[in-house]
Every structure is written in C-alpha cells, then in structure tokens.
Amino acid sequence: MASSRDIPSSGRGIGDIASSFASSFRAASPLAQEIVARDIAECSEDEDVDDTSNFLESDAESVDGGHGPTLYRQPAGIEVAFGYRRPSLLLEPAEEPTRPVVTRAEKKQSRDAERSLLRDNHILPPKHGVEEQPGLLTKVYKRLFSTKVRKTPDDEEVPRIAINPSETAPLLPGRSADGSGQEEENLNEQWEAAVASGKIQTTWQREAQTIGKYSRSLIVTFLLQYSINIASVFAVGHIGKIELGAVSLAAMTANITCYAPFQGLATSLDTLCSQAYGSGHKHLVGVYVQRMIYFLGSLMIPVALLWVFAADILARLVPEPESAELAGLYLKIIIIGIPGFVALECGKRFVNSQGLFHATTYVLLIAAPFNAFISWLFVWHFGWGFVGAPVAVAVTQNLMPVLLFLYVVFVDGSQCWNGFSKKAFTNWGPMVKLALPGMIMVVAEWLAFEVLTLASSQFGTSYLAAQSILMTLTSTTFQLPFPISIAASTRIANLIGAKLSSAAKTSAKVAVCSAALVAVFNVIILSSLRYELPKLLTTDEEVIEFVAQIMPLVAVMQIFDSMACMAHGLLRGIGKQHFGGYANLLTYYLVALPISFGVGFGLDWKLEGLWSGVTLGLFLVAAVEYWYIYKSDWEESVREAEHRNASG
C-alpha cells in the first residue's frame, strides 16, 4: 500500500546508473550545478588538476568509442535503501544528477543486451545455428519461451552500414583485424540503423525475463532490509499487547520526528555526490558527505531532547498511559542509534554515487541476521524484556555504518575520500535549500499513514496492537510488488531513452501482469492464513481476533496496493513521476484520510474504518494513474528523453 514507514531501516531500494541514455528521462539540476561549481572554484589548483586528470583517464576508458544509448541500467531503488517501509507517495529527489555513473561491467551488459536484441529481431545472425527440422518439444519450448520476434514475410533486413576501408581495416571480409566478427566491429552503426528504421521490437518473453532478472535480487534485499524492522515486533510481540502497541507508537514517533526528515534532507546527496563524481572532482564527494553529516549531527540535539520527554508528550495524545510510557522508554534508548543512522544515510550515498550499489546489500547480508539474533538474545535469552528490543535496534544502527566503512576501506570506494576538510563547514545554505523539497516530500509521505497508528491508539491497547500487526504484515507483502515496479521503471526508462516506445509499451504490459499475479498471491496468503499469521507476532487472543476480522479487507486492499505500486513505476519509467506525486498527495490527504477518520470515528467502525479509507484511496490512485498512463503520448516521452539526454 502506499503506507507509512517503520523504524530505522525498512526497505526499498538501488541506484540510478547507466550511460547517457540512462539519464535520458532525468532533469538537470541547476542548483546542484551551482553548488558544485562554487566548491570547485574554492578548490586549490593542484586539487583541480589531479582530479580532472584522473577523471579524464578513467572516462576515456569508459566512453568506449562514444557509444550512445545503452540497454542496460542498474535498477533504480537501492539508493533509498535503509529507512523506507512502504511508499504512500511517490518520492522524488528534489534534484537529479545530470551525469550517471557507468561501470565497465554495465557497459558490457549494455552491449550484450543490444546485440541480443539485434539477433532476436533477425538483424544479426543467431548466436547458435538453427536446426533445420526441430522436434516437437523444441517447437513448444520456442513458442513459449523464445525471445525472438516472429518474422513475417514482409520483414526486410536492416541495411548494413558501409564502412570505408582504412589502413587498419581487416583484409578478409566479415572479419576485423583482431579476429572478431564485423558485426562486433559495427555494432553501434547496426544498432542506430535498426532503431532509425523502426526494426527493433521485443517480446513478452524477453521483457518477463529482464524484469525478473532485475527484481529478484531487489526482492531479497528489501526483505532483508525490512527484517531489521520487524525483528523488534517479533521480539516483543509475545511479551504482551501493551508492549506490541508501544513499539508501533515509538516507531511512528521516531519516523515523523527524525527518520523521515533526516532521510529527506539526505536526498540532496543523491544529486550533489553524483554530479561531483561525474564532473571528475571526486574529492568533493567526501566533502559533501561530511557536510551533510555535520548538518544532520547538529539536528540530533533537538531530536534527542524531544525523545527524552517523549513519554510525557505521548501521554497527552494516547489514552493508554502505559503504552505511552513504554514508547517513551523505547525512544530514550534508541537515541544512541541516531549517529549511526545519520552516518549510514550519508555513507550509502557516498558509495552509490560511485556506482557501488551492492555495498549496501553486502552490509545487509551481515546486519539483518545479526539484528534478528541480538533481538532474541537481549529480549529473551538475557531476560531484558521490552528494553532489549530498542537496544538491539541501536546496536544494529551503529553497526551498519561501520560495516559500510570497512567495505570502503578494504573493498572499493576510498578513491573519493581525501580526508577531513574544513570546506565541510562552509556553503551549508545552498545545500539546505536543495535538500528542503526532498524533506517535505518524505515527511508528507510518512505522515499520511503514521497518523493512522496514532488514531488506532484512541480505540484501546488491543486495537493499537492489532494495527501494529496489520502494518507489519502489509508492509512485508509490499516488498514483492515494489521491487518489481522498480525493475519495470528501469526497463521502461531504458527503452524510452533508446527511442523504442513500442518495446516500452510491451514491457509495461508485462509489468502490469506481473503486478496482478503478485496481488493474487498476496490475497491468497493473507486471506487463507488470517488466523495463523497474527500468531507469529502475538499470543493475545483478542488481538488475533481483531486482526483476523480485518484481514479480508486488507487482503482485498492488496490488489489495489500492488497495482498502484506498479502504476508509480510506469510513471517513473516514462518520466511523468510528478503526476504520481501530486495524485497521491491529493488522494490520500483529501480522500483517503478523511474517509478513514469519518467512518472509523464517526460511524464507529474503528480499524475497519481506518483501513476502508486506505483501500479506497489506493483504488483511486491506481485508477487515476493508469488512466493517465493510457492517455499519455509515449512518443512525447521519447522526445523529452532525447532532449534531456542532449542537454545533459
């Protein structure tokens, strides 16, 4: 659903990288360019020369003959890992980098993707020989799974590009000087000719394989990320319903007062670090990260003071004093985890700007199991009870930036660190100006659904505990459609950037069908296990009964949740994400939340009322966005992408 978020590190995730085409649907960032230019001007001449020479050397290796549009790009999403649970609104960084990072492996994958498409469209000869008389099983297999475009008698071969011979030209036709085929030598020309003549098509089999390949690792990553959140719920849920509700109340407070605004402010690094790295001034990446750490560090003081007195504040907002007291205790303890959270938010953008998107995944592979273990260890084995849950959270929050630091030192990423710099204490004003829009969007996103947790507390402890379980379950199921939507948006953006609007539409249809299948799966799981699933989180019979009663409605909501999530992805892919952001804001704040409060309190439907408004909101969002996507001119998106690519 488009819902709220959870404690420290819930999930989404990956990063925007590729060649010029990868950035074809992204706008330039004048403010960020101004900030980078100002910092470059303040650099010493030696720093400038060293950085530029290093950049030109590495860039010369990566240009690869001036190769233009590519058909491979790392799926976008990991850059927002650690901290997101369920996007209720369509998050957009305030500014976007103008030059994405391309690694050598990605260039090779891009070339391979182009070559494969040319073969599937019968423009290049097949990789393997074709059987003259294939058997029945071979025919069935090809019919179901072959990615080749069906060739009609009217198809004409794309004319090969004639290359004028030179002194280094191969002597034998069809072979290049280094022994590779002429198709390899003229791949760029063949690709451009095929695109210009409209001969590049795709099949649903190819798009299903591509989206599946993109999303499979993301699903694992996001589930690992979210496991850090639900570990606290699992750990304290069996203590009692008061403790379970207190965890949810503490999570809501932490999200609204710290995690959401801090993450929103840190989104400016997505732009600044990428532009600094892309311009060749790698040392500025480290400077920007230091600057944001110091800025967020200064904000930690008022947040810590607020959390110290959180129990007294919450006692005035919720009717259950014991829940407010435990939530306040939880917040007091996790104060010690805020520095780690800040360091991680900035550190992950440090590595992402360099194209090291798997660094955060490696951190999760260690941190997620460790967090689950210490949650059990502190809460149950050591007998600390409720106190053990926030201690485990704080330990994990401080561990993850340490693991990321070790990755940078011993694996990769240290080339952008030139030590601590006094420049990190200057030019805060422009950075904050760049960061504020992102913060506003993130806070609005989290607030839209965290407020439902506060509303559920008005119905009593059992309802608050049930709300905590429902949010945990629906946030977990959301980790399936959201990665697929990220993969779909990446693939569609690639095809749009390569001027293949017809292929992009085919990919979009496959993505929508994938979302529908995931929705059916989630509906079956939640509806058939509506009594068994809450038992994983609590032993209180009253809470289990409340959850089971509302679960059919929540199961139906999965259909609209999954479809709305995919609509967000399609909008990102065609470069119309602004419409999705505004549609979500208006729908949730003007329709969903008023209905939730109206039927929840006015008609005394309690939790059923709160979730009814959310379900209706998701339906409206999905309907409006799919209508907009259907009416959109995809050729216009291609032209806009081409214009941005040229200007960038």
XYZ file of C-alpha atoms in Angstrom:
648
model
C 0.000 0.000 0.000
C 1.034 3.368 -0.038
C 1.587 3.467 3.591
C 3.886 4.565 6.232
C 7.350 3.629 7.222
C 8.906 1.914 10.140
C 11.835 2.177 12.420
C 15.323 2.595 11.248
C 15.892 0.648 8.179
C 12.901 -0.516 6.325
C 13.154 -1.082 2.864
C 13.343 -0.108 -0.664
C 15.935 0.054 -2.549
C 19.057 0.532 -5.582
C 20.534 3.298 -7.680
C 20.482 5.143 -10.911
C 23.328 4.298 -13.198
C 23.993 3.899 -16.884
C 25.200 5.798 -19.823
C 23.765 8.926 -21.392
C 20.603 7.005 -22.158
C 20.199 6.020 -18.540
C 19.771 9.618 -17.623
C 17.601 10.427 -20.582
C 14.460 10.780 -18.515
C 16.053 12.827 -15.774
C 16.159 16.563 -15.480
C 19.282 18.574 -14.891
C 19.926 20.181 -11.548
C 20.875 23.863 -11.874
C 21.066 24.439 -8.117
C 23.275 21.415 -7.613
C 25.465 22.512 -10.524
C 25.813 25.906 -8.874
C 26.855 24.302 -5.581
C 29.387 22.042 -7.290
C 30.776 24.946 -9.331
C 31.165 27.076 -6.212
C 33.052 24.327 -4.405
C 35.234 23.642 -7.418
C 36.130 27.327 -7.562
C 37.249 27.170 -3.947
C 39.437 24.141 -4.551
C 43.142 24.596 -4.908
C 44.618 24.431 -8.384
C 46.504 21.257 -7.547
C 43.337 19.506 -6.417
C 41.576 20.547 -9.594
C 44.314 19.296 -11.895
C 44.737 15.985 -10.113
C 41.049 15.235 -10.010
C 40.436 16.239 -13.601
C 43.311 14.201 -14.935
C 42.202 11.154 -13.031
C 38.669 11.629 -14.280
C 39.729 12.050 -17.894
C 41.828 8.929 -17.691
C 39.003 6.846 -16.259
C 36.460 8.459 -18.523
C 38.491 7.669 -21.590
C 38.319 4.028 -20.636
C 34.576 4.166 -20.111
C 33.455 6.097 -23.156
C 34.117 3.082 -25.329
C 34.179 4.769 -28.614
C 31.479 7.267 -27.919
C 28.811 4.623 -27.607
C 25.436 6.287 -27.129
C 22.183 4.841 -25.858
C 22.529 1.640 -23.907
C 20.067 -1.028 -22.971
C 21.320 -1.863 -19.533
C 20.990 0.113 -16.361
C 21.133 -0.881 -12.732
C 17.543 -0.942 -11.472
C 16.778 2.218 -9.540
C 15.922 1.853 -5.900
C 18.822 0.730 -3.766
C 19.942 4.312 -3.211
C 16.973 4.741 -0.918
C 17.666 1.581 0.989
C 17.725 1.588 4.772
C 14.821 3.530 6.114
C 11.872 3.131 3.841
C 8.982 0.863 4.588
C 6.025 1.468 2.335
C 5.825 4.447 -0.001
C 2.491 6.127 0.328
C 3.518 8.876 -2.009
C 5.808 8.898 -4.985
C 9.122 10.061 -3.642
C 11.175 12.250 -5.934
C 14.515 13.762 -5.041
C 14.366 17.499 -5.406
C 17.100 17.461 -8.000
C 18.568 14.730 -10.177
C 22.153 14.124 -11.207
C 22.981 15.139 -14.742
C 25.612 12.537 -15.320
C 25.072 8.979 -14.114
C 27.909 6.644 -13.286
C 28.698 3.817 -15.660
C 30.861 0.888 -14.682
C 32.782 -1.275 -17.109
C 30.629 -4.301 -16.288
C 27.494 -2.311 -17.050
C 28.853 -1.176 -20.400
C 29.478 -4.794 -21.286
C 25.975 -5.771 -20.201
C 24.610 -2.910 -22.268
C 26.457 -4.101 -25.347
C 25.297 -7.666 -24.783
C 21.682 -6.501 -24.441
C 21.864 -4.557 -27.698
C 23.471 -7.455 -29.525
C 20.832 -9.833 -28.197
C 18.001 -7.570 -29.348
C 19.535 -7.292 -32.800
C 19.693 -11.084 -33.015
C 16.131 -11.501 -31.780
C 14.971 -9.073 -34.470
C 16.856 -11.083 -37.135
C 19.245 -8.202 -37.862
C 22.366 -10.037 -36.700
C 22.852 -13.748 -37.355
C 21.856 -16.070 -34.486
C 24.435 -16.924 -31.863
C 23.913 -20.624 -32.422
C 22.998 -22.497 -35.559
C 19.347 -23.058 -36.387
C 18.011 -26.598 -36.553
C 16.643 -27.448 -39.983
C 13.956 -29.785 -38.589
C 13.384 -29.058 -34.858
C 11.500 -31.606 -32.807
C 8.103 -31.146 -31.213
C 9.483 -30.294 -27.763
C 11.848 -27.756 -29.298
C 8.953 -26.116 -31.140
C 6.830 -25.945 -27.984
C 9.725 -24.558 -25.945
C 10.492 -21.871 -28.518
C 6.833 -20.953 -28.801
C 6.535 -20.437 -25.037
C 9.939 -19.116 -24.023
C 11.815 -17.923 -27.081
C 12.607 -14.220 -27.024
C 12.857 -13.938 -30.801
C 10.432 -11.665 -32.605
C 8.287 -13.623 -35.031
C 9.446 -12.817 -38.541
C 6.875 -12.120 -41.224
C 7.432 -12.454 -44.993
C 7.239 -8.675 -45.339
C 10.159 -8.062 -42.989
C 13.162 -6.509 -44.636
C 16.671 -6.734 -43.349
C 18.106 -3.527 -41.971
C 20.793 -2.375 -44.386
C 24.293 -2.850 -43.113
C 26.394 0.272 -42.696
C 29.161 0.576 -45.222
C 32.495 1.374 -43.591
C 35.214 2.969 -45.696
C 38.384 0.869 -45.628
C 41.410 2.201 -43.804
C 44.989 1.108 -43.262
C 43.880 -0.922 -40.241
C 40.799 -2.462 -41.883
C 40.634 -6.258 -41.941
C 41.851 -7.918 -45.135
C 39.163 -10.584 -45.162
C 35.536 -9.526 -45.455
C 33.433 -10.226 -42.420
C 36.408 -10.260 -40.059
C 38.105 -7.455 -38.139
C 41.797 -7.068 -37.502
C 41.615 -8.571 -34.039
C 39.729 -11.609 -35.228
C 36.302 -10.579 -34.093
C 33.324 -10.545 -36.445
C 32.363 -7.463 -38.429
C 29.038 -7.432 -36.584
C 31.002 -6.731 -33.430
C 33.023 -4.065 -35.177
C 29.938 -2.247 -36.477
C 27.552 -2.861 -33.570
C 26.992 0.851 -32.965
C 26.115 1.523 -36.582
C 23.864 -1.518 -36.836
C 22.011 -0.537 -33.681
C 21.469 3.054 -34.802
C 20.283 1.942 -38.230
C 17.857 -0.570 -36.727
C 16.399 1.981 -34.319
C 16.097 4.618 -37.034
C 14.213 2.221 -39.294
C 11.886 1.078 -36.510
C 13.023 -2.536 -36.715
C 13.696 -3.095 -33.015
C 10.816 -4.881 -31.318
C 10.625 -7.002 -28.197
C 8.555 -9.910 -26.919
C 6.752 -10.530 -23.687
C 9.138 -13.411 -23.020
C 12.166 -11.136 -23.189
C 10.564 -8.481 -21.012
C 9.452 -11.039 -18.437
C 12.996 -12.403 -18.268
C 14.509 -8.932 -17.983
C 12.141 -7.684 -15.292
C 12.535 -10.948 -13.395
C 16.314 -10.667 -13.546
C 16.234 -7.074 -12.336
C 13.792 -7.688 -9.497
C 14.915 -10.983 -7.983
C 17.900 -9.550 -6.145
C 15.869 -6.498 -5.131
C 13.202 -8.646 -3.504
C 15.810 -10.394 -1.378
C 17.448 -7.083 -0.490
C 14.200 -5.397 0.526
C 13.075 -8.350 2.606
C 16.413 -8.246 4.416
C 16.017 -4.525 4.982
C 12.538 -4.846 6.369
C 13.519 -7.773 8.580
C 15.515 -5.288 10.654
C 12.255 -3.514 11.468
C 10.025 -6.475 12.143
C 12.624 -8.092 14.395
C 11.513 -5.728 17.174
C 7.869 -6.587 16.569
C 8.607 -10.312 16.646
C 10.745 -9.951 19.747
C 8.290 -8.018 21.926
C 5.015 -9.181 20.409
C 4.891 -12.297 22.537
C 5.566 -10.347 25.725
C 2.166 -8.657 25.631
C -0.165 -6.485 23.613
C 0.823 -3.346 25.533
C 4.452 -3.853 24.518
C 3.436 -4.602 20.943
C 1.431 -1.398 20.706
C 4.219 0.589 22.342
C 6.700 -0.496 19.665
C 4.325 0.728 16.960
C 3.792 4.028 18.790
C 7.534 4.534 19.221
C 8.149 3.713 15.554
C 5.594 6.305 14.495
C 7.184 8.994 16.650
C 10.713 8.154 15.519
C 9.705 8.190 11.867
C 7.936 11.539 11.957
C 10.388 13.392 14.180
C 13.714 12.000 12.969
C 13.972 9.341 10.290
C 11.690 10.959 7.713
C 13.147 14.491 7.853
C 16.725 13.231 8.078
C 16.294 10.966 5.082
C 14.578 13.720 3.168
C 17.447 16.115 3.805
C 19.983 13.463 2.820
C 18.372 13.086 -0.615
C 20.313 16.165 -1.723
C 23.440 13.996 -1.628
C 21.977 11.839 -4.393
C 22.398 14.843 -6.643
C 25.486 16.551 -5.245
C 27.652 13.444 -4.914
C 26.684 12.120 -8.347
C 27.392 15.444 -10.038
C 30.692 15.873 -8.228
C 31.778 12.369 -9.172
C 30.553 12.744 -12.742
C 32.407 16.027 -13.188
C 35.669 14.398 -12.175
C 36.097 16.177 -8.830
C 35.927 13.042 -6.756
C 37.255 14.637 -3.579
C 34.077 16.741 -3.411
C 32.031 13.576 -2.858
C 33.714 13.163 0.508
C 33.315 16.861 1.280
C 29.552 16.767 0.625
C 29.097 13.677 2.770
C 30.995 15.316 5.641
C 28.947 18.493 5.238
C 25.647 16.603 5.490
C 26.843 14.532 8.458
C 27.751 17.685 10.361
C 24.464 19.337 9.444
C 22.346 16.371 10.488
C 24.522 15.963 13.570
C 23.558 19.459 14.665
C 19.892 18.475 14.312
C 20.356 15.420 16.502
C 20.437 17.561 19.641
C 16.845 18.860 19.465
C 15.634 15.425 18.365
C 17.320 13.782 21.338
C 15.763 16.304 23.711
C 12.348 15.646 22.191
C 12.736 11.901 22.652
C 13.833 12.297 26.257
C 10.469 13.902 27.043
C 8.500 11.803 24.540
C 6.704 9.825 27.249
C 5.106 12.950 28.698
C 4.126 14.202 25.235
C 2.632 10.875 24.122
C 0.714 10.575 27.393
C -1.278 13.628 26.315
C -2.036 12.124 22.891
C -2.927 8.490 23.648
C -5.415 7.218 26.211
C -3.189 4.361 27.449
C -0.525 5.777 29.822
C 1.404 2.500 29.993
C 1.807 2.369 26.205
C 2.995 5.985 26.192
C 5.493 5.254 28.965
C 6.970 2.212 27.188
C 7.127 4.074 23.881
C 8.978 6.904 25.608
C 11.440 4.404 27.106
C 11.989 2.888 23.671
C 12.794 6.310 22.213
C 15.180 7.211 25.019
C 17.214 4.083 24.341
C 17.421 4.398 20.570
C 18.803 7.923 20.914
C 22.213 6.272 20.932
C 21.474 4.855 17.475
C 20.821 8.220 15.792
C 24.524 8.887 14.987
C 24.748 5.524 13.259
C 21.562 6.233 11.318
C 22.936 9.585 10.133
C 26.288 8.085 9.167
C 24.603 5.299 7.211
C 22.218 7.612 5.353
C 25.159 9.702 4.179
C 27.534 6.783 3.708
C 25.272 4.835 1.408
C 25.043 7.855 -0.893
C 28.832 8.091 -0.800
C 29.129 4.611 -2.325
C 26.066 4.889 -4.568
C 27.427 7.987 -6.291
C 30.403 5.850 -7.349
C 28.197 3.113 -8.756
C 28.879 0.759 -5.815
C 25.256 -0.167 -5.304
C 25.889 -3.643 -3.958
C 27.811 -2.283 -0.986
C 24.616 -1.710 0.996
C 23.389 -5.185 0.098
C 26.561 -6.735 1.476
C 26.059 -4.731 4.658
C 22.522 -6.081 4.945
C 23.595 -9.669 4.469
C 25.531 -9.310 7.708
C 23.406 -6.819 9.620
C 19.953 -8.370 9.101
C 20.727 -11.836 10.541
C 22.796 -10.236 13.298
C 19.901 -7.957 14.237
C 17.477 -10.871 14.433
C 19.902 -12.785 16.636
C 20.604 -9.988 19.119
C 16.899 -9.118 19.304
C 16.210 -12.648 20.532
C 19.344 -12.595 22.680
C 18.526 -9.359 24.510
C 14.763 -9.790 24.830
C 14.513 -13.464 25.717
C 17.885 -15.086 26.445
C 19.244 -12.310 28.654
C 15.763 -11.636 30.008
C 15.834 -7.886 29.342
C 12.261 -7.968 28.050
C 10.932 -4.888 26.290
C 14.158 -2.945 26.856
C 16.104 -5.458 24.775
C 14.272 -4.502 21.560
C 15.443 -0.855 21.342
C 18.925 -1.877 22.488
C 19.118 -4.288 19.544
C 17.906 -1.557 17.187
C 20.510 0.908 18.443
C 23.322 -1.651 18.166
C 22.337 -2.515 14.592
C 22.044 1.144 13.607
C 25.589 1.794 14.751
C 26.920 -1.436 13.276
C 25.786 -0.838 9.699
C 27.859 2.314 9.020
C 30.871 0.514 10.482
C 30.369 -2.340 8.021
C 29.971 0.150 5.188
C 33.165 1.899 6.289
C 35.028 -1.410 6.196
C 33.723 -2.022 2.684
C 35.029 1.363 1.523
C 38.434 0.844 3.147
C 39.078 -2.763 2.152
C 36.976 -3.283 -0.991
C 36.166 -0.159 -3.007
C 35.141 3.481 -2.740
C 38.071 5.090 -0.931
C 39.134 6.994 -4.060
C 36.566 9.671 -3.210
C 37.872 10.269 0.292
C 40.680 12.790 0.710
C 40.390 13.061 4.471
C 38.529 15.528 6.622
C 38.177 19.004 5.124
C 37.396 22.454 6.521
C 35.225 23.031 3.443
C 32.618 20.773 5.071
C 31.797 23.655 7.441
C 31.049 26.095 4.591
C 28.280 26.529 1.981
C 25.562 24.967 4.137
C 22.905 27.388 2.873
C 22.684 26.168 -0.747
C 22.840 22.558 0.401
C 19.903 23.053 2.769
C 17.952 24.854 0.048
C 18.494 21.873 -2.240
C 17.517 19.406 0.499
C 14.308 21.018 1.812
C 11.958 19.942 -1.033
C 13.046 16.336 -0.606
C 12.489 16.547 3.136
C 8.990 17.982 2.681
C 8.011 15.194 0.292
C 9.343 12.440 2.553
C 7.725 13.857 5.691
C 4.401 14.247 3.892
C 4.699 10.670 2.723
C 5.371 9.212 6.141
C 2.883 11.407 7.976
C -0.004 10.321 5.751
C -0.042 6.854 7.266
C 1.795 7.144 10.558
C -1.151 9.217 11.717
C -3.303 6.071 11.425
C -1.213 4.434 14.129
C -1.891 7.366 16.425
C -5.588 7.197 15.525
C -5.792 3.477 16.305
C -4.427 4.123 19.797
C -7.635 6.015 20.578
C -9.571 2.745 20.382
C -7.552 0.994 23.079
C -4.477 -1.167 23.596
C -5.798 -4.180 21.691
C -6.597 -2.099 18.628
C -3.170 -0.471 18.713
C -1.527 -3.899 18.882
C -3.714 -5.141 16.014
C -2.780 -2.086 13.951
C 0.890 -2.852 14.565
C 0.441 -6.396 13.246
C -1.556 -5.285 10.205
C 1.032 -2.679 9.281
C 3.810 -5.248 9.686
C 2.078 -7.833 7.504
C 1.058 -5.435 4.731
C 4.484 -3.829 4.711
C 6.027 -7.262 4.314
C 3.785 -8.180 1.384
C 4.634 -4.822 -0.189
C 8.253 -5.975 -0.521
C 7.130 -8.104 -3.502
C 5.416 -5.630 -5.876
C 7.673 -2.698 -5.060
C 10.937 -4.277 -6.313
C 9.141 -5.402 -9.466
C 7.918 -1.842 -10.032
C 11.483 -0.577 -9.658
C 12.707 -3.119 -12.204
C 9.868 -2.227 -14.578
C 10.513 1.510 -14.330
C 14.184 0.915 -15.045
C 13.485 -1.241 -18.069
C 10.865 1.131 -19.494
C 13.130 4.130 -18.939
C 15.897 2.300 -20.794
C 13.637 1.577 -23.746
C 12.230 5.108 -23.777
C 15.757 6.506 -23.711
C 16.688 4.245 -26.624
C 13.706 5.596 -28.621
C 11.883 2.253 -28.503
C 8.414 3.346 -27.427
C 6.692 0.269 -28.839
C 9.010 -2.040 -26.926
C 8.443 0.065 -23.806
C 4.691 -0.486 -24.091
C 5.232 -4.237 -24.351
C 7.382 -4.126 -21.237
C 4.702 -2.100 -19.438
C 2.041 -4.702 -20.230
C 4.262 -7.458 -18.847
C 4.882 -5.384 -15.721
C 1.161 -4.857 -15.110
C 0.502 -8.595 -15.488
C 3.342 -9.302 -13.037
C 1.806 -6.921 -10.514
C -1.563 -8.644 -10.906
C -0.005 -12.063 -10.259
C 1.762 -10.779 -7.157
C -1.503 -9.237 -5.955
C -3.299 -12.576 -6.301
C -0.503 -14.285 -4.392
C -0.720 -11.759 -1.541
C -4.507 -12.043 -1.420
C -4.310 -15.825 -1.109
C -1.673 -15.691 1.620
C -3.402 -13.081 3.779
C -6.918 -14.448 3.390
C -6.094 -18.117 3.872
C -3.760 -17.536 6.834
C -5.680 -14.746 8.552
C -5.629 -16.558 11.902
C -2.179 -18.116 11.611
C -0.183 -15.014 10.596
C -1.033 -12.854 13.653
C 0.005 -15.757 15.896
C 3.562 -15.227 14.660
C 3.536 -11.806 16.321
C 1.345 -12.196 19.409
C -0.314 -14.742 21.657
C -3.131 -12.460 22.786
C -6.414 -13.998 21.610
C -8.274 -10.686 21.466
C -5.646 -9.095 19.245
C -5.577 -12.172 16.991
C -9.362 -11.979 16.610
C -9.236 -8.278 15.722
C -6.594 -8.921 13.069
C -8.483 -11.887 11.626
C -11.679 -9.833 11.312
C -9.988 -7.078 9.339
C -7.759 -9.362 7.264
C -10.302 -9.970 4.430
C -10.461 -6.212 3.815
C -6.684 -5.966 3.993
C -6.410 -8.882 1.559
C -8.635 -7.085 -0.967
C -6.511 -3.993 -0.464
C -3.505 -5.979 -1.774
C -4.970 -5.845 -5.281
C -5.095 -2.055 -5.353
C -1.829 -1.829 -3.418
C 0.100 -3.875 -5.958
C -1.497 -2.220 -8.978
C -0.956 1.298 -7.613
C 2.663 0.439 -6.880
C 3.176 -0.672 -10.475
C 1.467 2.482 -11.753
C 4.065 4.505 -9.835
C 6.803 2.507 -11.559
C 5.362 3.063 -15.024
C 5.099 6.795 -14.393
C 8.736 6.906 -13.352
C 9.680 4.981 -16.466
C 8.020 7.420 -18.867
C 9.260 10.446 -16.943
C 5.857 11.529 -15.595
C 6.566 10.979 -11.922
C 5.366 14.435 -10.963
C 1.805 13.455 -11.807
C 2.063 10.458 -9.498
C 3.358 12.557 -6.634
C 0.555 15.087 -6.864
C -2.092 12.405 -7.430
C -1.012 10.620 -4.269
C -0.900 13.759 -2.169
C -4.382 14.829 -3.207
C -5.898 11.368 -2.965
C -4.549 10.484 0.446
C -4.982 13.818 2.178
C -8.255 14.864 0.549
C -9.981 11.498 0.161
C -8.410 8.532 1.959
C -7.618 10.040 5.352
C -10.914 11.986 5.687
C -12.856 8.816 4.891
C -10.736 6.784 7.298
C -11.428 9.187 10.151
C -15.054 9.670 9.148
C -16.043 6.013 9.173
C -13.507 4.996 11.810
C -14.665 7.518 14.415
C -17.933 8.904 13.045
C -19.508 5.524 12.277
C -17.501 3.755 14.994
C -16.049 1.215 12.565
C -12.713 1.542 14.357
C -9.896 -0.276 12.499
C -12.219 -1.417 9.721
C -12.982 2.237 9.068
C -9.338 3.290 9.045
C -8.411 0.582 6.559
C -11.511 1.189 4.419
C -10.336 4.722 3.670
C -6.853 3.474 2.810
C -8.263 0.809 0.483
C -10.449 3.320 -1.322
C -7.510 5.714 -1.612
C -5.361 3.054 -3.252
C -8.144 2.195 -5.693
C -8.484 5.837 -6.721
C -4.732 6.290 -7.070
C -4.422 3.212 -9.265
C -7.418 4.184 -11.415
C -6.253 7.768 -11.956
C -2.660 6.859 -12.696
C -3.476 4.051 -15.142
C -5.873 6.367 -16.930
C -3.104 8.958 -17.197
C -0.619 6.347 -18.424
C -3.109 5.109 -21.036
C -3.717 8.643 -22.317
C -0.038 9.645 -22.263
C 1.860 10.134 -25.506
C 4.807 7.773 -25.197
C 6.421 9.235 -28.291
C 6.448 12.563 -26.487
C 8.274 10.864 -23.617
C 10.845 9.649 -26.120
C 11.327 13.190 -27.450
C 11.599 14.616 -23.939
C 14.136 11.959 -23.004
C 16.146 12.705 -26.134
C 16.102 16.420 -25.347
C 17.217 15.917 -21.757
C 19.891 13.492 -22.873
C 21.253 16.014 -25.366
C 21.139 18.929 -22.941
C 22.681 16.841 -20.172
